Amino acid sequence: MRKDFWFVIALPLLCLAGSAAAQSDPAWTEPFPPHRVIGNVYYVGSKGLASYLITSRQGHILINSSLESSVPLIKDSVEKLGFHFSDIKILLISHAHGDHCAGSARIKEMTGAKYFVMDADVPVIESGGRADFQYGASSNALFPPTKVDRALHDGDEVRLGDTVLIAHLTPGHTRGTTTWTTRVSDSGKSYDVVIVGSPNVNPGYKLVGNAQYPQIAQDYERTFNVLKTLPCDVFLGAHGDYYGMEAKFARIKPGGANAFIDGEGYKRYVAEREQAFREELKRQSPRP
Ligand SMILES: [Zn+2]
């Protein structure tokens, strides 16, 4: 079950309950052991919401602030790994949905980090979710509006010390969904890391005749074309279940092979998600 899906099925319930999105999936707020993925890439998220710390001698980059209530958990995870939360200099996200970005205002306040967001997601972030094409009118999908310090464009590099991340626009799930790539060194070898932003078509998304987002289907097409061309050794994503995080984590052994090296798993995932998109598009398309 994909977690974005939970986010969506939870919304009607939450509208009735009037409670926080954090209550929609217990895994979102369940702590998970922080761990090194590969090279200078670390997992600092919860069981259900992925956050990554990419370290450098000039400070660190954090991807995904998650929920407002995730912030203390992320801080704990960073500190358990022996890093300082206050050394986070740059904050990035997978996409402008509250389960990945609601904690951003708080993290900026606590660390002074600069917030870099893909151009097409900036209006959603700065309006606290009100500009979202699907959920803008759902009060439970809103989050604290947060000032973006740099609007990113497709292909932009984010640099800190020796670390370089590349922002790939992979739109559809949101207009500015971003897949992050970086190259890391580990035990003398070099690896391509891909952090998938989300290729998922949420329940209720209109792929045909969407007045709020007319080019949504073309944007998903573009996303699959991009994802299929990215070289990938280490497959990560906005939720751990994209890449089987828990099973891979369980296979970590001192001196053992790195369980997160899974280029074949990446290809299978992208193919399966593309198939799901095509089936949904067909289902929504008028029959001739
Ligand atoms: Zn999402």
PDB file of C-alpha atoms and ligand atoms in Angstrom:
ATOM      1  CA  MET A   1       0.000   0.000   0.000  1.00  0.00           C
ATOM      2  CA  ARG A   2       1.515   3.292  -0.994  1.00  0.00           C
ATOM      3  CA  LYS A   3       1.593   5.989   1.617  1.00  0.00           C
ATOM      4  CA  ASP A   4       0.446   8.854  -0.642  1.00  0.00           C
ATOM      5  CA  PHE A   5      -2.623   6.723  -1.050  1.00  0.00           C
ATOM      6  CA  TRP A   6      -3.218   6.729   2.697  1.00  0.00           C
ATOM      7  CA  PHE A   7      -2.881  10.461   2.704  1.00  0.00           C
ATOM      8  CA  VAL A   8      -5.749  10.704   0.273  1.00  0.00           C
ATOM      9  CA  ILE A   9      -8.117   8.115   1.680  1.00  0.00           C
ATOM     10  CA  ALA A  10      -7.553   9.705   5.064  1.00  0.00           C
ATOM     11  CA  LEU A  11      -8.706  13.129   3.929  1.00  0.00           C
ATOM     12  CA  PRO A  12     -12.481  12.579   3.972  1.00  0.00           C
ATOM     13  CA  LEU A  13     -12.213  10.943   7.395  1.00  0.00           C
ATOM     14  CA  LEU A  14     -10.076  13.753   8.669  1.00  0.00           C
ATOM     15  CA  CYS A  15     -12.488  16.367   7.376  1.00  0.00           C
ATOM     16  CA  LEU A  16     -15.116  14.772   9.591  1.00  0.00           C
ATOM     17  CA  ALA A  17     -12.810  14.292  12.524  1.00  0.00           C
ATOM     18  CA  GLY A  18     -11.161  17.685  12.138  1.00  0.00           C
ATOM     19  CA  SER A  19      -7.901  16.274  13.391  1.00  0.00           C
ATOM     20  CA  ALA A  20      -4.351  16.489  12.137  1.00  0.00           C
ATOM     21  CA  ALA A  21      -3.101  14.565   9.122  1.00  0.00           C
ATOM     22  CA  ALA A  22      -0.570  12.930  11.440  1.00  0.00           C
ATOM     23  CA  GLN A  23      -3.296  10.609  12.642  1.00  0.00           C
ATOM     24  CA  SER A  24      -4.038   9.185   9.215  1.00  0.00           C
ATOM     25  CA  ASP A  25      -1.312   6.544   9.169  1.00  0.00           C
ATOM     26  CA  PRO A  26       0.383   5.414  12.372  1.00  0.00           C
ATOM     27  CA  ALA A  27       3.583   4.570  10.454  1.00  0.00           C
ATOM     28  CA  TRP A  28       4.008   8.263   9.627  1.00  0.00           C
ATOM     29  CA  THR A  29       4.750   9.101  13.244  1.00  0.00           C
ATOM     30  CA  GLU A  30       6.395   5.834  14.273  1.00  0.00           C
ATOM     31  CA  PRO A  31      10.112   6.289  14.914  1.00  0.00           C
ATOM     32  CA  PHE A  32      12.506   4.214  12.825  1.00  0.00           C
ATOM     33  CA  PRO A  33      16.209   3.588  13.500  1.00  0.00           C
ATOM     34  CA  PRO A  34      18.267   6.217  11.668  1.00  0.00           C
ATOM     35  CA  HIS A  35      20.876   4.598   9.449  1.00  0.00           C
ATOM     36  CA  ARG A  36      23.550   5.231   6.882  1.00  0.00           C
ATOM     37  CA  VAL A  37      22.300   4.327   3.407  1.00  0.00           C
ATOM     38  CA  ILE A  38      25.538   4.747   1.474  1.00  0.00           C
ATOM     39  CA  GLY A  39      28.449   7.209   1.421  1.00  0.00           C
ATOM     40  CA  ASN A  40      27.276  10.446   3.017  1.00  0.00           C
ATOM     41  CA  VAL A  41      23.530   9.678   2.638  1.00  0.00           C
ATOM     42  CA  TYR A  42      21.596   8.849   5.819  1.00  0.00           C
ATOM     43  CA  TYR A  43      17.968   7.933   6.553  1.00  0.00           C
ATOM     44  CA  VAL A  44      16.505  10.149   9.305  1.00  0.00           C
ATOM     45  CA  GLY A  45      12.778   9.670   8.684  1.00  0.00           C
ATOM     46  CA  SER A  46       9.995   7.783  10.434  1.00  0.00           C
ATOM     47  CA  LYS A  47       8.779   4.328   9.464  1.00  0.00           C
ATOM     48  CA  GLY A  48       6.338   5.790   6.943  1.00  0.00           C
ATOM     49  CA  LEU A  49       7.820   9.139   5.898  1.00  0.00           C
ATOM     50  CA  ALA A  50      11.310   9.287   4.429  1.00  0.00           C
ATOM     51  CA  SER A  51      13.755  12.078   5.274  1.00  0.00           C
ATOM     52  CA  TYR A  52      17.393  12.020   4.182  1.00  0.00           C
ATOM     53  CA  LEU A  53      20.437  13.776   5.584  1.00  0.00           C
ATOM     54  CA  ILE A  54      23.267  14.338   3.121  1.00  0.00           C
ATOM     55  CA  THR A  55      26.321  15.426   5.033  1.00  0.00           C
ATOM     56  CA  SER A  56      29.326  17.531   4.088  1.00  0.00           C
ATOM     57  CA  ARG A  57      32.142  19.263   5.930  1.00  0.00           C
ATOM     58  CA  GLN A  58      30.424  22.571   5.169  1.00  0.00           C
ATOM     59  CA  GLY A  59      27.140  21.523   6.778  1.00  0.00           C
ATOM     60  CA  HIS A  60      24.272  19.270   5.771  1.00  0.00           C
ATOM     61  CA  ILE A  61      21.337  19.042   3.399  1.00  0.00           C
ATOM     62  CA  LEU A  62      17.994  17.677   4.619  1.00  0.00           C
ATOM     63  CA  ILE A  63      15.431  16.298   2.178  1.00  0.00           C
ATOM     64  CA  ASN A  64      11.834  16.273   3.493  1.00  0.00           C
ATOM     65  CA  SER A  65      10.727  18.011   6.684  1.00  0.00           C
ATOM     66  CA  SER A  66       7.628  15.753   6.785  1.00  0.00           C
ATOM     67  CA  LEU A  67       4.821  16.602   9.239  1.00  0.00           C
ATOM     68  CA  GLU A  68       5.093  19.373  11.850  1.00  0.00           C
ATOM     69  CA  SER A  69       5.146  16.618  14.468  1.00  0.00           C
ATOM     70  CA  SER A  70       8.019  14.858  12.627  1.00  0.00           C
ATOM     71  CA  VAL A  71      10.521  17.622  13.377  1.00  0.00           C
ATOM     72  CA  PRO A  72      11.576  16.410  16.878  1.00  0.00           C
ATOM     73  CA  LEU A  73      11.839  12.858  15.513  1.00  0.00           C
ATOM     74  CA  ILE A  74      14.062  13.986  12.619  1.00  0.00           C
ATOM     75  CA  LYS A  75      16.209  16.037  15.025  1.00  0.00           C
ATOM     76  CA  ASP A  76      16.605  13.001  17.286  1.00  0.00           C
ATOM     77  CA  SER A  77      17.601  10.818  14.346  1.00  0.00           C
ATOM     78  CA  VAL A  78      20.200  13.355  13.142  1.00  0.00           C
ATOM     79  CA  GLU A  79      21.693  13.549  16.631  1.00  0.00           C
ATOM     80  CA  LYS A  80      21.700   9.768  17.131  1.00  0.00           C
ATOM     81  CA  LEU A  81      23.886   9.542  14.025  1.00  0.00           C
ATOM     82  CA  GLY A  82      26.317  11.993  15.645  1.00  0.00           C
ATOM     83  CA  PHE A  83      25.468  15.097  13.600  1.00  0.00           C
ATOM     84  CA  HIS A  84      24.201  18.485  14.729  1.00  0.00           C
ATOM     85  CA  PHE A  85      20.685  19.485  13.666  1.00  0.00           C
ATOM     86  CA  SER A  86      21.853  23.112  13.621  1.00  0.00           C
ATOM     87  CA  ASP A  87      24.387  22.195  10.866  1.00  0.00           C
ATOM     88  CA  ILE A  88      21.529  21.725   8.375  1.00  0.00           C
ATOM     89  CA  LYS A  89      22.156  24.542   5.877  1.00  0.00           C
ATOM     90  CA  ILE A  90      19.804  23.586   3.048  1.00  0.00           C
ATOM     91  CA  LEU A  91      16.286  22.150   3.210  1.00  0.00           C
ATOM     92  CA  LEU A  92      14.778  20.382   0.173  1.00  0.00           C
ATOM     93  CA  ILE A  93      11.574  18.405  -0.436  1.00  0.00           C
ATOM     94  CA  SER A  94      10.243  15.620  -2.664  1.00  0.00           C
ATOM     95  CA  HIS A  95       7.031  17.515  -3.395  1.00  0.00           C
ATOM     96  CA  ALA A  96       4.615  20.061  -1.912  1.00  0.00           C
ATOM     97  CA  HIS A  97       2.288  17.737   0.022  1.00  0.00           C
ATOM     98  CA  GLY A  98       2.014  18.157   3.782  1.00  0.00           C
ATOM     99  CA  ASP A  99       3.452  14.719   4.580  1.00  0.00           C
ATOM    100  CA  HIS A 100       6.777  15.881   3.086  1.00  0.00           C
ATOM    101  CA  CYS A 101       6.837  19.630   3.747  1.00  0.00           C
ATOM    102  CA  ALA A 102       4.633  20.633   6.720  1.00  0.00           C
ATOM    103  CA  GLY A 103       7.633  20.715   9.083  1.00  0.00           C
ATOM    104  CA  SER A 104       9.634  23.102   6.881  1.00  0.00           C
ATOM    105  CA  ALA A 105       8.691  26.360   8.613  1.00  0.00           C
ATOM    106  CA  ARG A 106       9.762  24.928  11.961  1.00  0.00           C
ATOM    107  CA  ILE A 107      13.039  23.512  10.627  1.00  0.00           C
ATOM    108  CA  LYS A 108      13.921  26.848   8.991  1.00  0.00           C
ATOM    109  CA  GLU A 109      13.248  28.574  12.304  1.00  0.00           C
ATOM    110  CA  MET A 110      15.328  26.060  14.315  1.00  0.00           C
ATOM    111  CA  THR A 111      18.321  25.770  11.965  1.00  0.00           C
ATOM    112  CA  GLY A 112      18.296  28.893   9.784  1.00  0.00           C
ATOM    113  CA  ALA A 113      18.483  26.555   6.763  1.00  0.00           C
ATOM    114  CA  LYS A 114      17.705  27.958   3.321  1.00  0.00           C
ATOM    115  CA  TYR A 115      14.667  26.395   1.658  1.00  0.00           C
ATOM    116  CA  PHE A 116      15.039  25.445  -2.011  1.00  0.00           C
ATOM    117  CA  VAL A 117      11.897  24.296  -3.866  1.00  0.00           C
ATOM    118  CA  MET A 118      11.173  23.432  -7.511  1.00  0.00           C
ATOM    119  CA  ASP A 119       9.640  26.489  -9.222  1.00  0.00           C
ATOM    120  CA  ALA A 120       6.250  24.883  -9.971  1.00  0.00           C
ATOM    121  CA  ASP A 121       5.764  23.872  -6.305  1.00  0.00           C
ATOM    122  CA  VAL A 122       6.700  27.299  -4.891  1.00  0.00           C
ATOM    123  CA  PRO A 123       3.143  28.755  -4.975  1.00  0.00           C
ATOM    124  CA  VAL A 124       1.847  25.686  -3.106  1.00  0.00           C
ATOM    125  CA  ILE A 125       4.568  25.928  -0.439  1.00  0.00           C
ATOM    126  CA  GLU A 126       4.168  29.670   0.043  1.00  0.00           C
ATOM    127  CA  SER A 127       0.357  29.420   0.239  1.00  0.00           C
ATOM    128  CA  GLY A 128       0.504  26.600   2.797  1.00  0.00           C
ATOM    129  CA  GLY A 129      -1.125  24.174   0.357  1.00  0.00           C
ATOM    130  CA  ARG A 130      -3.961  26.452  -0.813  1.00  0.00           C
ATOM    131  CA  ALA A 131      -2.587  26.592  -4.365  1.00  0.00           C
ATOM    132  CA  ASP A 132      -2.539  22.783  -4.699  1.00  0.00           C
ATOM    133  CA  PHE A 133      -4.565  21.683  -7.749  1.00  0.00           C
ATOM    134  CA  GLN A 134      -6.244  18.799  -5.897  1.00  0.00           C
ATOM    135  CA  TYR A 135      -6.206  19.488  -2.160  1.00  0.00           C
ATOM    136  CA  GLY A 136      -6.198  23.319  -2.009  1.00  0.00           C
ATOM    137  CA  ALA A 137      -9.702  23.421  -0.529  1.00  0.00           C
ATOM    138  CA  SER A 138      -9.163  20.561   1.956  1.00  0.00           C
ATOM    139  CA  SER A 139      -8.382  22.186   5.279  1.00  0.00           C
ATOM    140  CA  ASN A 140      -6.688  19.056   6.594  1.00  0.00           C
ATOM    141  CA  ALA A 141      -4.172  19.080   3.759  1.00  0.00           C
ATOM    142  CA  LEU A 142      -2.931  22.577   4.635  1.00  0.00           C
ATOM    143  CA  PHE A 143       0.355  23.341   6.383  1.00  0.00           C
ATOM    144  CA  PRO A 144       2.194  26.467   7.606  1.00  0.00           C
ATOM    145  CA  PRO A 145       2.962  28.719   4.606  1.00  0.00           C
ATOM    146  CA  THR A 146       6.736  28.852   4.250  1.00  0.00           C
ATOM    147  CA  LYS A 147       8.991  31.332   2.460  1.00  0.00           C
ATOM    148  CA  VAL A 148      11.098  29.745  -0.270  1.00  0.00           C
ATOM    149  CA  ASP A 149      14.654  31.125  -0.469  1.00  0.00           C
ATOM    150  CA  ARG A 150      15.498  29.789  -3.917  1.00  0.00           C
ATOM    151  CA  ALA A 151      13.190  28.582  -6.679  1.00  0.00           C
ATOM    152  CA  LEU A 152      14.810  25.658  -8.474  1.00  0.00           C
ATOM    153  CA  HIS A 153      14.519  24.844 -12.143  1.00  0.00           C
ATOM    154  CA  ASP A 154      14.749  21.461 -13.834  1.00  0.00           C
ATOM    155  CA  GLY A 155      18.359  20.297 -13.871  1.00  0.00           C
ATOM    156  CA  ASP A 156      19.582  22.793 -11.256  1.00  0.00           C
ATOM    157  CA  GLU A 157      22.437  21.784  -9.003  1.00  0.00           C
ATOM    158  CA  VAL A 158      22.360  22.236  -5.259  1.00  0.00           C
ATOM    159  CA  ARG A 159      25.901  22.350  -3.894  1.00  0.00           C
ATOM    160  CA  LEU A 160      27.223  22.252  -0.350  1.00  0.00           C
ATOM    161  CA  GLY A 161      30.884  21.456   0.248  1.00  0.00           C
ATOM    162  CA  ASP A 162      31.730  18.476  -1.995  1.00  0.00           C
ATOM    163  CA  THR A 163      28.099  17.403  -2.249  1.00  0.00           C
ATOM    164  CA  VAL A 164      26.152  18.021  -5.438  1.00  0.00           C
ATOM    165  CA  LEU A 165      22.474  17.156  -5.781  1.00  0.00           C
ATOM    166  CA  ILE A 166      20.598  17.526  -9.063  1.00  0.00           C
ATOM    167  CA  ALA A 167      16.917  18.504  -9.116  1.00  0.00           C
ATOM    168  CA  HIS A 168      14.952  16.648 -11.812  1.00  0.00           C
ATOM    169  CA  LEU A 169      11.457  17.924 -12.476  1.00  0.00           C
ATOM    170  CA  THR A 170       9.168  14.852 -12.427  1.00  0.00           C
ATOM    171  CA  PRO A 171       5.699  16.452 -12.394  1.00  0.00           C
ATOM    172  CA  GLY A 172       2.152  15.095 -12.246  1.00  0.00           C
ATOM    173  CA  HIS A 173       1.808  14.066  -8.596  1.00  0.00           C
ATOM    174  CA  THR A 174       2.344  17.792  -7.943  1.00  0.00           C
ATOM    175  CA  ARG A 175       3.368  20.337 -10.567  1.00  0.00           C
ATOM    176  CA  GLY A 176       6.849  20.579  -9.091  1.00  0.00           C
ATOM    177  CA  THR A 177       7.537  17.031  -7.860  1.00  0.00           C
ATOM    178  CA  THR A 178      11.298  16.649  -7.710  1.00  0.00           C
ATOM    179  CA  THR A 179      13.440  13.556  -8.072  1.00  0.00           C
ATOM    180  CA  TRP A 180      16.860  14.122  -6.529  1.00  0.00           C
ATOM    181  CA  THR A 181      20.012  12.461  -7.775  1.00  0.00           C
ATOM    182  CA  THR A 182      23.542  12.493  -6.440  1.00  0.00           C
ATOM    183  CA  ARG A 183      26.755  10.539  -6.917  1.00  0.00           C
ATOM    184  CA  VAL A 184      28.369   9.196  -3.771  1.00  0.00           C
ATOM    185  CA  SER A 185      31.640   7.430  -2.975  1.00  0.00           C
ATOM    186  CA  ASP A 186      31.625   4.398  -0.747  1.00  0.00           C
ATOM    187  CA  SER A 187      34.560   2.045  -0.065  1.00  0.00           C
ATOM    188  CA  GLY A 188      36.426   3.430  -3.049  1.00  0.00           C
ATOM    189  CA  LYS A 189      33.542   3.029  -5.503  1.00  0.00           C
ATOM    190  CA  SER A 190      31.126   5.541  -6.957  1.00  0.00           C
ATOM    191  CA  TYR A 191      27.335   5.087  -7.003  1.00  0.00           C
ATOM    192  CA  ASP A 192      24.353   6.887  -8.546  1.00  0.00           C
ATOM    193  CA  VAL A 193      21.658   7.564  -5.966  1.00  0.00           C
ATOM    194  CA  VAL A 194      18.061   8.366  -7.022  1.00  0.00           C
ATOM    195  CA  ILE A 195      15.463   9.697  -4.556  1.00  0.00           C
ATOM    196  CA  VAL A 196      12.120   9.371  -6.371  1.00  0.00           C
ATOM    197  CA  GLY A 197       9.748  12.301  -5.740  1.00  0.00           C
ATOM    198  CA  SER A 198       6.511  10.320  -6.411  1.00  0.00           C
ATOM    199  CA  PRO A 199       5.197   8.898  -9.680  1.00  0.00           C
ATOM    200  CA  ASN A 200       1.848   7.996  -8.092  1.00  0.00           C
ATOM    201  CA  VAL A 201      -1.598   8.931  -9.377  1.00  0.00           C
ATOM    202  CA  ASN A 202      -3.575   9.548  -6.214  1.00  0.00           C
ATOM    203  CA  PRO A 203      -7.194   8.442  -5.911  1.00  0.00           C
ATOM    204  CA  GLY A 204      -9.415  11.217  -7.229  1.00  0.00           C
ATOM    205  CA  TYR A 205      -6.781  12.664  -9.581  1.00  0.00           C
ATOM    206  CA  LYS A 206      -8.372  13.606 -12.915  1.00  0.00           C
ATOM    207  CA  LEU A 207      -5.960  12.738 -15.719  1.00  0.00           C
ATOM    208  CA  VAL A 208      -8.427  13.727 -18.454  1.00  0.00           C
ATOM    209  CA  GLY A 209     -10.155  17.121 -18.660  1.00  0.00           C
ATOM    210  CA  ASN A 210      -8.592  18.455 -15.461  1.00  0.00           C
ATOM    211  CA  ALA A 211      -9.441  22.160 -15.473  1.00  0.00           C
ATOM    212  CA  GLN A 212      -7.081  22.850 -12.557  1.00  0.00           C
ATOM    213  CA  TYR A 213      -4.148  21.050 -14.181  1.00  0.00           C
ATOM    214  CA  PRO A 214      -4.836  20.567 -17.917  1.00  0.00           C
ATOM    215  CA  GLN A 215      -1.406  19.068 -18.788  1.00  0.00           C
ATOM    216  CA  ILE A 216      -1.351  16.552 -15.912  1.00  0.00           C
ATOM    217  CA  ALA A 217      -1.250  13.443 -18.137  1.00  0.00           C
ATOM    218  CA  GLN A 218       1.566  14.854 -20.310  1.00  0.00           C
ATOM    219  CA  ASP A 219       3.439  15.696 -17.123  1.00  0.00           C
ATOM    220  CA  TYR A 220       3.235  12.088 -15.887  1.00  0.00           C
ATOM    221  CA  GLU A 221       4.451  10.951 -19.342  1.00  0.00           C
ATOM    222  CA  ARG A 222       7.413  13.264 -18.966  1.00  0.00           C
ATOM    223  CA  THR A 223       8.082  11.927 -15.474  1.00  0.00           C
ATOM    224  CA  PHE A 224       8.279   8.312 -16.639  1.00  0.00           C
ATOM    225  CA  ASN A 225      10.557   9.330 -19.515  1.00  0.00           C
ATOM    226  CA  VAL A 226      12.868  11.079 -17.041  1.00  0.00           C
ATOM    227  CA  LEU A 227      12.815   8.260 -14.470  1.00  0.00           C
ATOM    228  CA  LYS A 228      13.612   5.668 -17.142  1.00  0.00           C
ATOM    229  CA  THR A 229      16.739   7.563 -18.225  1.00  0.00           C
ATOM    230  CA  LEU A 230      18.280   8.188 -14.791  1.00  0.00           C
ATOM    231  CA  PRO A 231      21.227   5.944 -13.989  1.00  0.00           C
ATOM    232  CA  CYS A 232      20.500   4.292 -10.640  1.00  0.00           C
ATOM    233  CA  ASP A 233      22.523   2.091  -8.332  1.00  0.00           C
ATOM    234  CA  VAL A 234      20.859   3.097  -5.063  1.00  0.00           C
ATOM    235  CA  PHE A 235      17.086   3.449  -5.145  1.00  0.00           C
ATOM    236  CA  LEU A 236      15.371   5.684  -2.548  1.00  0.00           C
ATOM    237  CA  GLY A 237      12.104   7.644  -2.437  1.00  0.00           C
ATOM    238  CA  ALA A 238       9.756   9.972  -0.594  1.00  0.00           C
ATOM    239  CA  HIS A 239       8.272   7.019   1.317  1.00  0.00           C
ATOM    240  CA  GLY A 240      10.301   3.996   2.397  1.00  0.00           C
ATOM    241  CA  ASP A 241       7.794   1.609   0.862  1.00  0.00           C
ATOM    242  CA  TYR A 242       8.713   2.805  -2.656  1.00  0.00           C
ATOM    243  CA  TYR A 243      12.005   0.906  -2.298  1.00  0.00           C
ATOM    244  CA  GLY A 244      11.301  -1.681   0.400  1.00  0.00           C
ATOM    245  CA  MET A 245      13.140   0.284   3.059  1.00  0.00           C
ATOM    246  CA  GLU A 246      12.239  -1.925   6.016  1.00  0.00           C
ATOM    247  CA  ALA A 247      13.291  -5.184   4.331  1.00  0.00           C
ATOM    248  CA  LYS A 248      16.528  -3.631   3.088  1.00  0.00           C
ATOM    249  CA  PHE A 249      17.263  -2.138   6.510  1.00  0.00           C
ATOM    250  CA  ALA A 250      16.810  -5.606   8.069  1.00  0.00           C
ATOM    251  CA  ARG A 251      19.523  -6.924   5.740  1.00  0.00           C
ATOM    252  CA  ILE A 252      22.198  -4.453   6.908  1.00  0.00           C
ATOM    253  CA  LYS A 253      25.135  -6.422   8.330  1.00  0.00           C
ATOM    254  CA  PRO A 254      28.587  -5.199   9.283  1.00  0.00           C
ATOM    255  CA  GLY A 255      30.923  -6.109   6.429  1.00  0.00           C
ATOM    256  CA  GLY A 256      27.986  -7.322   4.275  1.00  0.00           C
ATOM    257  CA  ALA A 257      26.959  -6.063   0.843  1.00  0.00           C
ATOM    258  CA  ASN A 258      25.018  -2.799   0.847  1.00  0.00           C
ATOM    259  CA  ALA A 259      21.331  -3.786   0.775  1.00  0.00           C
ATOM    260  CA  PHE A 260      20.330  -0.444  -0.754  1.00  0.00           C
ATOM    261  CA  ILE A 261      22.218  -1.088  -4.012  1.00  0.00           C
ATOM    262  CA  ASP A 262      19.291  -2.151  -6.173  1.00  0.00           C
ATOM    263  CA  GLY A 263      19.345  -0.821  -9.725  1.00  0.00           C
ATOM    264  CA  GLU A 264      17.089  -3.664 -10.877  1.00  0.00           C
ATOM    265  CA  GLY A 265      14.533  -2.889  -8.157  1.00  0.00           C
ATOM    266  CA  TYR A 266      14.468   0.712  -9.385  1.00  0.00           C
ATOM    267  CA  LYS A 267      13.715  -0.361 -12.968  1.00  0.00           C
ATOM    268  CA  ARG A 268      10.970  -2.722 -11.790  1.00  0.00           C
ATOM    269  CA  TYR A 269       9.420  -0.016  -9.623  1.00  0.00           C
ATOM    270  CA  VAL A 270       9.370   2.574 -12.420  1.00  0.00           C
ATOM    271  CA  ALA A 271       7.908   0.055 -14.891  1.00  0.00           C
ATOM    272  CA  GLU A 272       5.207  -1.001 -12.420  1.00  0.00           C
ATOM    273  CA  ARG A 273       4.271   2.608 -11.619  1.00  0.00           C
ATOM    274  CA  GLU A 274       4.164   3.498 -15.322  1.00  0.00           C
ATOM    275  CA  GLN A 275       1.853   0.559 -15.935  1.00  0.00           C
ATOM    276  CA  ALA A 276      -0.430   1.746 -13.105  1.00  0.00           C
ATOM    277  CA  PHE A 277      -0.503   5.250 -14.624  1.00  0.00           C
ATOM    278  CA  ARG A 278      -1.333   3.893 -18.094  1.00  0.00           C
ATOM    279  CA  GLU A 279      -4.158   1.735 -16.726  1.00  0.00           C
ATOM    280  CA  GLU A 280      -5.643   4.679 -14.859  1.00  0.00           C
ATOM    281  CA  LEU A 281      -5.331   6.924 -17.916  1.00  0.00           C
ATOM    282  CA  LYS A 282      -7.082   4.297 -20.032  1.00  0.00           C
ATOM    283  CA  ARG A 283      -9.805   3.878 -17.423  1.00  0.00           C
ATOM    284  CA  GLN A 284     -10.482   7.639 -17.457  1.00  0.00           C
ATOM    285  CA  SER A 285     -10.256   8.108 -21.240  1.00  0.00           C
ATOM    286  CA  PRO A 286     -13.525   8.183 -23.157  1.00  0.00           C
ATOM    287  CA  ARG A 287     -14.040   5.045 -25.245  1.00  0.00           C
ATOM    288  CA  PRO A 288     -14.190   5.614 -29.016  1.00  0.00           C
TER     289      PRO A 288
HETATM  290 ZN    ZN B   1       2.216  13.288  -2.213  1.00  0.00          ZN
END
